[in-house]
Short mmCIF file of C-alpha atoms in Angstrom, two decimals:
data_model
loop_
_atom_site.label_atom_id
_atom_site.label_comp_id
_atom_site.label_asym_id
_atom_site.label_seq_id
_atom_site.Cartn_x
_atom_site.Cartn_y
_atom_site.Cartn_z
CA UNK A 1 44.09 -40.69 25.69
CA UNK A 2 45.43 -40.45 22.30
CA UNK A 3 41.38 -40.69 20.90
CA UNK A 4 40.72 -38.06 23.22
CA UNK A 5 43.66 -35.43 22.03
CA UNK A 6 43.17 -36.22 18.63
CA UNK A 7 39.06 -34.82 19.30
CA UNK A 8 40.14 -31.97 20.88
CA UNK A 9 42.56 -31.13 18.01
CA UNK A 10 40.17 -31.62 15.62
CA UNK A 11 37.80 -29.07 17.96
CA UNK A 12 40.16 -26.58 18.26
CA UNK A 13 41.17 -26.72 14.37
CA UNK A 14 37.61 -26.78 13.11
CA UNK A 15 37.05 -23.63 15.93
CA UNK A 16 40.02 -21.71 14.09
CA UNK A 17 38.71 -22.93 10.44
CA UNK A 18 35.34 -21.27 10.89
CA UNK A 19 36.05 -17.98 13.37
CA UNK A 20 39.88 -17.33 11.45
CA UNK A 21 39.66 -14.01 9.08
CA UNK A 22 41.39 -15.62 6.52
CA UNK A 23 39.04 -18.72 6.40
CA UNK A 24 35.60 -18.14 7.80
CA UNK A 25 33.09 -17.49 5.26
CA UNK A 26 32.07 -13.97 6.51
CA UNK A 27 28.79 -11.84 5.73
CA UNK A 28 31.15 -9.11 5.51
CA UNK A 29 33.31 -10.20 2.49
CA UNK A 30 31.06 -8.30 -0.32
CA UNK A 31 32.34 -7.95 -3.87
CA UNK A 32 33.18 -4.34 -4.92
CA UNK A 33 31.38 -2.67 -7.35
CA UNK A 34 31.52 -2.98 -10.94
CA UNK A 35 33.87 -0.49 -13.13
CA UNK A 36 31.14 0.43 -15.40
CA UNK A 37 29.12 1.15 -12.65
CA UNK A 38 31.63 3.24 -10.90
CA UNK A 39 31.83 4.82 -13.78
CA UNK A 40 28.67 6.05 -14.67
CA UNK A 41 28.49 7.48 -11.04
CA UNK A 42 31.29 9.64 -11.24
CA UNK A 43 30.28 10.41 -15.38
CA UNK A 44 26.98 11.92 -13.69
CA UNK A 45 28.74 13.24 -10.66
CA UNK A 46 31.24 15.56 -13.12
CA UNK A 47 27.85 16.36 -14.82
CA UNK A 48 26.25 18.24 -12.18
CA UNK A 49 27.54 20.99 -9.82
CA UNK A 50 27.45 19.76 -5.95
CA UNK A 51 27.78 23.33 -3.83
CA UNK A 52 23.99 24.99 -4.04
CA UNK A 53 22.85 23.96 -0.47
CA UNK A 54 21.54 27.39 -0.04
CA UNK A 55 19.35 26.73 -3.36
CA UNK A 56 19.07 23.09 -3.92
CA UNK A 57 17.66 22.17 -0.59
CA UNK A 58 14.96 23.71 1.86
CA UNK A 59 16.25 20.75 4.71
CA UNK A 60 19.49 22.53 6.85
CA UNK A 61 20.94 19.11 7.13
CA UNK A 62 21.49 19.09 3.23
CA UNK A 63 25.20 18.30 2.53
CA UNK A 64 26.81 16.91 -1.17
CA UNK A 65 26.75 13.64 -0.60
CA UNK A 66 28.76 13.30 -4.18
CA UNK A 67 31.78 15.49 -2.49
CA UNK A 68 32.64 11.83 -0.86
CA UNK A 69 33.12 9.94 -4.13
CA UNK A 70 36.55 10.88 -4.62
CA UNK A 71 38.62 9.62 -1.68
CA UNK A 72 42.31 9.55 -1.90
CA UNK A 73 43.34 6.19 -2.95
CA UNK A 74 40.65 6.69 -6.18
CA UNK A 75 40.28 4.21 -8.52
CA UNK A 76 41.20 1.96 -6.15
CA UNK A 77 37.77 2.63 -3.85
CA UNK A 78 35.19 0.63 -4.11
CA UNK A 79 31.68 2.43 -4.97
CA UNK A 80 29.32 0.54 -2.63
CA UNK A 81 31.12 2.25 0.68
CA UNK A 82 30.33 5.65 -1.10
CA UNK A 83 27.94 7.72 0.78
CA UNK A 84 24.11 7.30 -0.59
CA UNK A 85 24.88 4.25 -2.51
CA UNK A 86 24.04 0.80 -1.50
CA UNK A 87 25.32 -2.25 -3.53
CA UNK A 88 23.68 -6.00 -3.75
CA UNK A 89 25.99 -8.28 -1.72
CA UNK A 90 25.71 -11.07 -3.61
CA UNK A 91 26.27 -9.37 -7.14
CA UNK A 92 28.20 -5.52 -5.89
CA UNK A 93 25.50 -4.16 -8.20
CA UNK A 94 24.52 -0.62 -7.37
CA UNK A 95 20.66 -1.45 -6.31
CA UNK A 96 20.29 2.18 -4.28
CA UNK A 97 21.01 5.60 -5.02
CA UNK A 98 20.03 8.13 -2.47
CA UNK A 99 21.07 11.42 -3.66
CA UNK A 100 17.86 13.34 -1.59
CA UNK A 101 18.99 17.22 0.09
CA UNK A 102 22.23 16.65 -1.53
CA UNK A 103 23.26 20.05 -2.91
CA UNK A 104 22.75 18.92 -6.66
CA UNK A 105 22.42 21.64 -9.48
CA UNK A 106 22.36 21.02 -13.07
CA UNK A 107 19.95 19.57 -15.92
CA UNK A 108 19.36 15.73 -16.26
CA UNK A 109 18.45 14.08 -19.89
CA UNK A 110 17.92 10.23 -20.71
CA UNK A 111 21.61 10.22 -22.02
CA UNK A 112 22.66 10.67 -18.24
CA UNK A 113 25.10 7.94 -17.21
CA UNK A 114 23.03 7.35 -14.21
CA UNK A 115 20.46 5.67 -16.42
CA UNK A 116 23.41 3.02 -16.99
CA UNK A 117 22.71 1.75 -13.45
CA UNK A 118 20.07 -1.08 -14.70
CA UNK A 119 20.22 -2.63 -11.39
CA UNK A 120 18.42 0.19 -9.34
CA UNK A 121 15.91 -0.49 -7.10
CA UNK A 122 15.65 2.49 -5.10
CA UNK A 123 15.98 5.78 -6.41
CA UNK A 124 15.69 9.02 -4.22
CA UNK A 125 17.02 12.49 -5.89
CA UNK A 126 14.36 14.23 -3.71
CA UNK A 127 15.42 18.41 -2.31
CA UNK A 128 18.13 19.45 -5.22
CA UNK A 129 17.81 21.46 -8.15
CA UNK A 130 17.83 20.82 -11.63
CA UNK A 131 17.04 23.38 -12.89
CA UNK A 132 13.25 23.07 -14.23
CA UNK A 133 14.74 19.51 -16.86
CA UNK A 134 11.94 17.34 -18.08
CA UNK A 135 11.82 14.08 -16.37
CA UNK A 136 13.86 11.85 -18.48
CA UNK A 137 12.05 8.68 -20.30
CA UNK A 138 14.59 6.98 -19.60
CA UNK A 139 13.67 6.41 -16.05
CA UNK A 140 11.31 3.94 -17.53
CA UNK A 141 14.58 1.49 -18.96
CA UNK A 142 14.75 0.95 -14.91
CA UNK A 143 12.54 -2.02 -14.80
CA UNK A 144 13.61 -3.11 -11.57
CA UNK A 145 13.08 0.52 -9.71
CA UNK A 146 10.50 -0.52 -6.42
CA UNK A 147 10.94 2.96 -5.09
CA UNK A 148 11.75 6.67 -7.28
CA UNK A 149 11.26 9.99 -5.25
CA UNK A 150 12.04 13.52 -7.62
CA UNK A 151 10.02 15.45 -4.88
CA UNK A 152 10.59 19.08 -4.28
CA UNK A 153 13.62 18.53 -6.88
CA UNK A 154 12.98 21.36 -9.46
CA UNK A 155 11.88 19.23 -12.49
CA UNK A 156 9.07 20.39 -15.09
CA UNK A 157 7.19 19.49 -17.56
CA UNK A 158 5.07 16.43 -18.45
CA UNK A 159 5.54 13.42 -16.44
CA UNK A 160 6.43 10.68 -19.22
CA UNK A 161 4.90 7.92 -20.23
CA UNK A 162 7.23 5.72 -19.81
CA UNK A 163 7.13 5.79 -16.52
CA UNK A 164 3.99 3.28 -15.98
CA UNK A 165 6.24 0.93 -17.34
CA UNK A 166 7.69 0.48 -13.88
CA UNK A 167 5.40 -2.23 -12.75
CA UNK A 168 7.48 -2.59 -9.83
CA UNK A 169 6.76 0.20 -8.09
CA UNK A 170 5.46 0.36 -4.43
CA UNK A 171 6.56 3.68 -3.82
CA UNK A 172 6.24 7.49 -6.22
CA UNK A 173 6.79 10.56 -5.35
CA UNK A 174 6.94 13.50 -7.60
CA UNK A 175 6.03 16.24 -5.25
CA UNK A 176 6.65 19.58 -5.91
CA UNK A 177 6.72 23.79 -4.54
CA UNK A 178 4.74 24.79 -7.54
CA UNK A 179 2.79 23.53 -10.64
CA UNK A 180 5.56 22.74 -13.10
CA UNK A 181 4.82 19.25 -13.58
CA UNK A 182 1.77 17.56 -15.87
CA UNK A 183 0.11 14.27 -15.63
CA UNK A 184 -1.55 14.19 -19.23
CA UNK A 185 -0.62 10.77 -20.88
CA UNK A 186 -0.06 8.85 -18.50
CA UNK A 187 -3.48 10.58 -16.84
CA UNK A 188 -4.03 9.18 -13.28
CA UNK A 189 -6.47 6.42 -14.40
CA UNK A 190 -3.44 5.07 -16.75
CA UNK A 191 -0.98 5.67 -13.90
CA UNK A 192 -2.41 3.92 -11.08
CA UNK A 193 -4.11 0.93 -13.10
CA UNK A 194 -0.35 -0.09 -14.61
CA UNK A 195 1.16 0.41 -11.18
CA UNK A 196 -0.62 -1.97 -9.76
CA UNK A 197 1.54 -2.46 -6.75
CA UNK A 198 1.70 1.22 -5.67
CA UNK A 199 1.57 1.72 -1.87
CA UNK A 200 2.74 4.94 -1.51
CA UNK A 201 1.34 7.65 -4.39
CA UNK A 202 2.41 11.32 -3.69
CA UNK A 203 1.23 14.11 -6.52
CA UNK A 204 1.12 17.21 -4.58
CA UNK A 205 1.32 20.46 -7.09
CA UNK A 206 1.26 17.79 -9.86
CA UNK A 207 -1.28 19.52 -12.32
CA UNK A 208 -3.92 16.93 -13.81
CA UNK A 209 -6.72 19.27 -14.46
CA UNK A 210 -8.64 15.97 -15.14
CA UNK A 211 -11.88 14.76 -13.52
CA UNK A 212 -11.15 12.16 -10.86
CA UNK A 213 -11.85 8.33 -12.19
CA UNK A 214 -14.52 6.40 -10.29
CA UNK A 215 -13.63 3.35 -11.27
CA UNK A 216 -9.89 3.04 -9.79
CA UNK A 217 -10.57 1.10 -7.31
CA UNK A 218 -9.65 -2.73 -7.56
CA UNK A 219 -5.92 -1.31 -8.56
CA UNK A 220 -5.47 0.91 -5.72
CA UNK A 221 -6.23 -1.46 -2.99
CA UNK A 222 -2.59 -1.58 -1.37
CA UNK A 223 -2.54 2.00 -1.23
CA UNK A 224 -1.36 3.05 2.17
CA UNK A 225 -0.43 6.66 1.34
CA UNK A 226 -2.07 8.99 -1.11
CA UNK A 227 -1.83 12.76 -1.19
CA UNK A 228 -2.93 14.56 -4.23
CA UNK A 229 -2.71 18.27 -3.03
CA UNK A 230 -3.73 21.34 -5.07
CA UNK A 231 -3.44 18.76 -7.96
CA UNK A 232 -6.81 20.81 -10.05
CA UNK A 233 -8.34 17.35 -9.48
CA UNK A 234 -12.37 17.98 -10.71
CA UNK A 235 -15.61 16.26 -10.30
CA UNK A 236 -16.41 14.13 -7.66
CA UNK A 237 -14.03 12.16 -5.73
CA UNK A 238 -14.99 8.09 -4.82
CA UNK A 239 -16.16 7.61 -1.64
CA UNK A 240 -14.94 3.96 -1.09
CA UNK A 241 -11.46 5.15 -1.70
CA UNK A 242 -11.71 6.45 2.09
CA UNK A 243 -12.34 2.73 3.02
CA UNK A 244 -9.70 1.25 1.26
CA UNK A 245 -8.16 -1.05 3.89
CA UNK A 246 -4.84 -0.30 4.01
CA UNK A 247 -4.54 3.81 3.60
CA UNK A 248 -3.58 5.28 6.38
CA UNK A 249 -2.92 9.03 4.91
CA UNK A 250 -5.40 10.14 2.10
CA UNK A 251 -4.50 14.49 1.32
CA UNK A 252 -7.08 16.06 -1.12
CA UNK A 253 -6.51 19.73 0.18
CA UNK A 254 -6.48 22.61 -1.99
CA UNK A 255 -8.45 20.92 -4.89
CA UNK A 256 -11.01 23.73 -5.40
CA UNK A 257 -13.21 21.58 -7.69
CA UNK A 258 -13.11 18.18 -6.64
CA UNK A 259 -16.68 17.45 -5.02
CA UNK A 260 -17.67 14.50 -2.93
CA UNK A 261 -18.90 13.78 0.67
CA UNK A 262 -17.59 11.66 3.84
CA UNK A 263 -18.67 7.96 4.14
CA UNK A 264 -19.53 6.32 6.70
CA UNK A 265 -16.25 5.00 8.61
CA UNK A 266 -15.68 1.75 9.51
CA UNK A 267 -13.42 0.55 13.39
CA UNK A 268 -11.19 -1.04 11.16
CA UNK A 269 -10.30 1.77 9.20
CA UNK A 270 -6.18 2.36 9.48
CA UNK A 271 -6.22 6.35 8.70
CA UNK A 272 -3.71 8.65 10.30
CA UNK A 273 -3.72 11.11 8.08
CA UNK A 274 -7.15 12.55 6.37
CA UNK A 275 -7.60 16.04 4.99
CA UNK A 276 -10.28 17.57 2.28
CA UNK A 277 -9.28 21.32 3.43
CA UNK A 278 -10.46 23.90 0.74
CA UNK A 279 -11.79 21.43 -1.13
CA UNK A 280 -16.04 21.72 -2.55
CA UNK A 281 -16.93 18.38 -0.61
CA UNK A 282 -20.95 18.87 0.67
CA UNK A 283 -23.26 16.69 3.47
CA UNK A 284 -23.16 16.13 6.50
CA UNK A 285 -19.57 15.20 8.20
CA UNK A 286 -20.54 11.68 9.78
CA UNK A 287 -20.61 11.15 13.29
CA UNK A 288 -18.72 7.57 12.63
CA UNK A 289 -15.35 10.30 12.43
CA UNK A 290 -15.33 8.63 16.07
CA UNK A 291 -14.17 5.05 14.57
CA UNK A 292 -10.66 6.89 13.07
CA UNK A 293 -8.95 6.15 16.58
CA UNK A 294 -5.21 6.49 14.76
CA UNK A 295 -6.34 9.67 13.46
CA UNK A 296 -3.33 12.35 14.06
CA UNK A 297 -4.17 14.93 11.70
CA UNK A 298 -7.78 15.65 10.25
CA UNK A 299 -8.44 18.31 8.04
CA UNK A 300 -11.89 19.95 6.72
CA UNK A 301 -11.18 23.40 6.61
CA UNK A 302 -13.90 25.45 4.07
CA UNK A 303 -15.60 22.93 2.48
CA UNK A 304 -19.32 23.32 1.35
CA UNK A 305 -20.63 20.84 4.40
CA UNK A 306 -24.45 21.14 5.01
CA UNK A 307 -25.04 23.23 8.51
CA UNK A 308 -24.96 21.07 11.54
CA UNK A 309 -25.14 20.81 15.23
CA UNK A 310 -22.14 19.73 17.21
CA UNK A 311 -22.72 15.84 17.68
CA UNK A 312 -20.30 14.89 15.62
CA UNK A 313 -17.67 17.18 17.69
CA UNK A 314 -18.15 15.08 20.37
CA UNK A 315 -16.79 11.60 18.80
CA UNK A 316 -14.14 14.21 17.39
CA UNK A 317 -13.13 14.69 20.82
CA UNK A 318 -12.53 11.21 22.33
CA UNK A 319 -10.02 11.05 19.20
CA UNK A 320 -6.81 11.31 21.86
CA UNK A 321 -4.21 11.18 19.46
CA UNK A 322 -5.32 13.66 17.20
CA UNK A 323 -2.21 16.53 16.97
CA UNK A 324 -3.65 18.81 14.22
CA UNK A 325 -7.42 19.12 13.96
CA UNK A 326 -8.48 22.14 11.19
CA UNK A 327 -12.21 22.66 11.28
CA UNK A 328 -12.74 26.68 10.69
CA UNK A 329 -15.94 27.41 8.41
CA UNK A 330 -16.88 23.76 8.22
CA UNK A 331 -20.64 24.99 8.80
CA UNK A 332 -20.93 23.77 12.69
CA UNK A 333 -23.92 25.79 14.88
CA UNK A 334 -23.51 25.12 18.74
CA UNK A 335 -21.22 25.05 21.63
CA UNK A 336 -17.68 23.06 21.43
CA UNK A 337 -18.31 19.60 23.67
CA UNK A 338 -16.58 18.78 26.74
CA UNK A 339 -15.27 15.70 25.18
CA UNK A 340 -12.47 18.33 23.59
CA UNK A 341 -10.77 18.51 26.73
CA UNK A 342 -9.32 14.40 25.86
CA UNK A 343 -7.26 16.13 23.21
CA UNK A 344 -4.41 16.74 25.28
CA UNK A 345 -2.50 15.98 22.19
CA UNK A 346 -3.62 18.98 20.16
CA UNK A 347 -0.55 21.19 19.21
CA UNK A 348 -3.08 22.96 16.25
CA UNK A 349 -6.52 23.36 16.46
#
């Protein structure tokens, strides 16, 4: 009897031990951020004004984010609970910064305090303002960044070199509503041969007014989304870059001068997304169109396609997930085929 009390005290004690608040060794006990790096953020929160929804942001769900780093008890708070900011919970470094539709106006230069957050992996300042600033070089003293979005953000000028130091990087997006930003040096050869882990490349409005490489191939074979519209891309555009085997969304609209024609496509092939609208590409459109069954959006809208019969239309049309299908003056001579009436998904044709 006294064997078997003594076991069930040791049960029950060993139970409290490991489920007790005070005791267990919980997932949740994180160490707070560190004071420089609470620092820095508020240094480039004080630097920037936080109340131009109306202008900053296109998105109605825009809100400033930064408004929420100044709770009551102050320096007290720890930095990783702060809205947009996620910390390492192992080290309480400051690893993400997501800033995007946040209501931020003002200029940004490489003496910004954010670039004292070394630890970043994931940077996102996508939908402010600020006010047509250069994009700092100092983004490229971020070795460890995997992911940097300054879409739609207001910045100008040329992209810097410094930023294919970020070998890192699986995702880029410098998107924007109008041509103020220039890929020179880095050009796009340079760019997507040093960032050889890119999956995700988005250049829309970026001006390059450089002939497309043929020969970036073997370091752009984890690409799984590239769009590259009304970029003044010229010359002709590699065809095996449609059968890379990952890409799933490949945008080339709007490039007046980039020439090229449609492979052949393989079952296999993952895209979703696929659009040469108002581009110069010429042949025939390839009746293997059939084989992109995850194709949701296809655009070929006023290209210089060689005149042709309807066949293809037909594989077009057992594509049931399609959603937005643009084919005006694409240079087609017949009747539409019955097989159009499996598009039940169509919400643009």
């Amino acid at each position: 009897m006294a064997r078997t009390s003594f076991f069930f005290i040791f049960l029950l004690t060993s139970y409290l031990f490991y489920s007790s608040p005070t005791f267990a060794f919980s997932s949740t006990n994180y160490p707070p951020c560190h004071d420089h790096e609470k620092s820095a953020l508020l240094q480039f929160k004080e630097s920037l004004i936080s109340d131009r929804c109306p202008w900053a942001s296109l998105d109605p769900t825009a809100y400033p984010k930064v408004e929420g780093w100044n709770p009551p008890n102050g320096e007290e708070s720890d930095c990783c609970s702060w809205d947009g900011i996620e910390c390492d919970d192992i080290t309480g470094h400051v690893i993400s910064l997501d800033l995007s539709n946040s209501c931020l106006y003002g200029s940004i230069n490489s003496s910004c305090s954010l670039f004292q957050l070394f630890h970043l992996r994931y940077l996102n300042l996508a939908g402010n303002d600020f006010n047509a600033s250069l994009i700092p070089s100092a983004l490229g003293h971020l070795p460890n960044l995997t992911h940097l979005n300054l879409s739609y953000s207001g910045f100008s000028g040329p992209i810097p070199s410094s930023i294919s130091n970020l070998s890192k990087l699986s995702s880029l997006d410098f998107s924007s509503y109008y041509h103020g930003l220039e890929l020179r040096n880095p050009n796009f050869k340079t760019l997507i041969t040093k960032l050889a882990n890119l999956q995700i490349l988005h250049l829309d409005l970026v001006d390059m007014s450089s002939t497309m490489p043929n020969d970036i191939l073997p370091n752009s074979s984890s690409l799984v989304s590239l769009s590259l519209v009304d970029c003044n891309l010229q010359g002709e555009f590699p065809t095996r870059i449609f059968q890379l085997p990952k890409l799933e969304v490949l945008l080339l609209d709007y490039n007046h001068d980039l020439t090229g024609h449609l492979p052949e496509f393989h079952s296999n092939t993952q895209l979703r997304k696929l659009s040469v609208a108002y581009c110069n590409f010429f042949g025939h459109i390839p009746s293997s169109l059939q084989n992109l069954t995850q194709l949701v959006y296809l655009g070929l809208t006023d290209n210089s396609f060689s005149v042709q019969d309807t066949s293809f239309l037909s594989g077009i049309g057992n594509l049931i997930k399609l959603t937005y299908l643009y084919l005006d003056n694409v240079n087609v001579i017949g009747e539409i085929p019955s097989s159009f009436a499996n598009l039940t998904n169509l919400s643009v044709f």
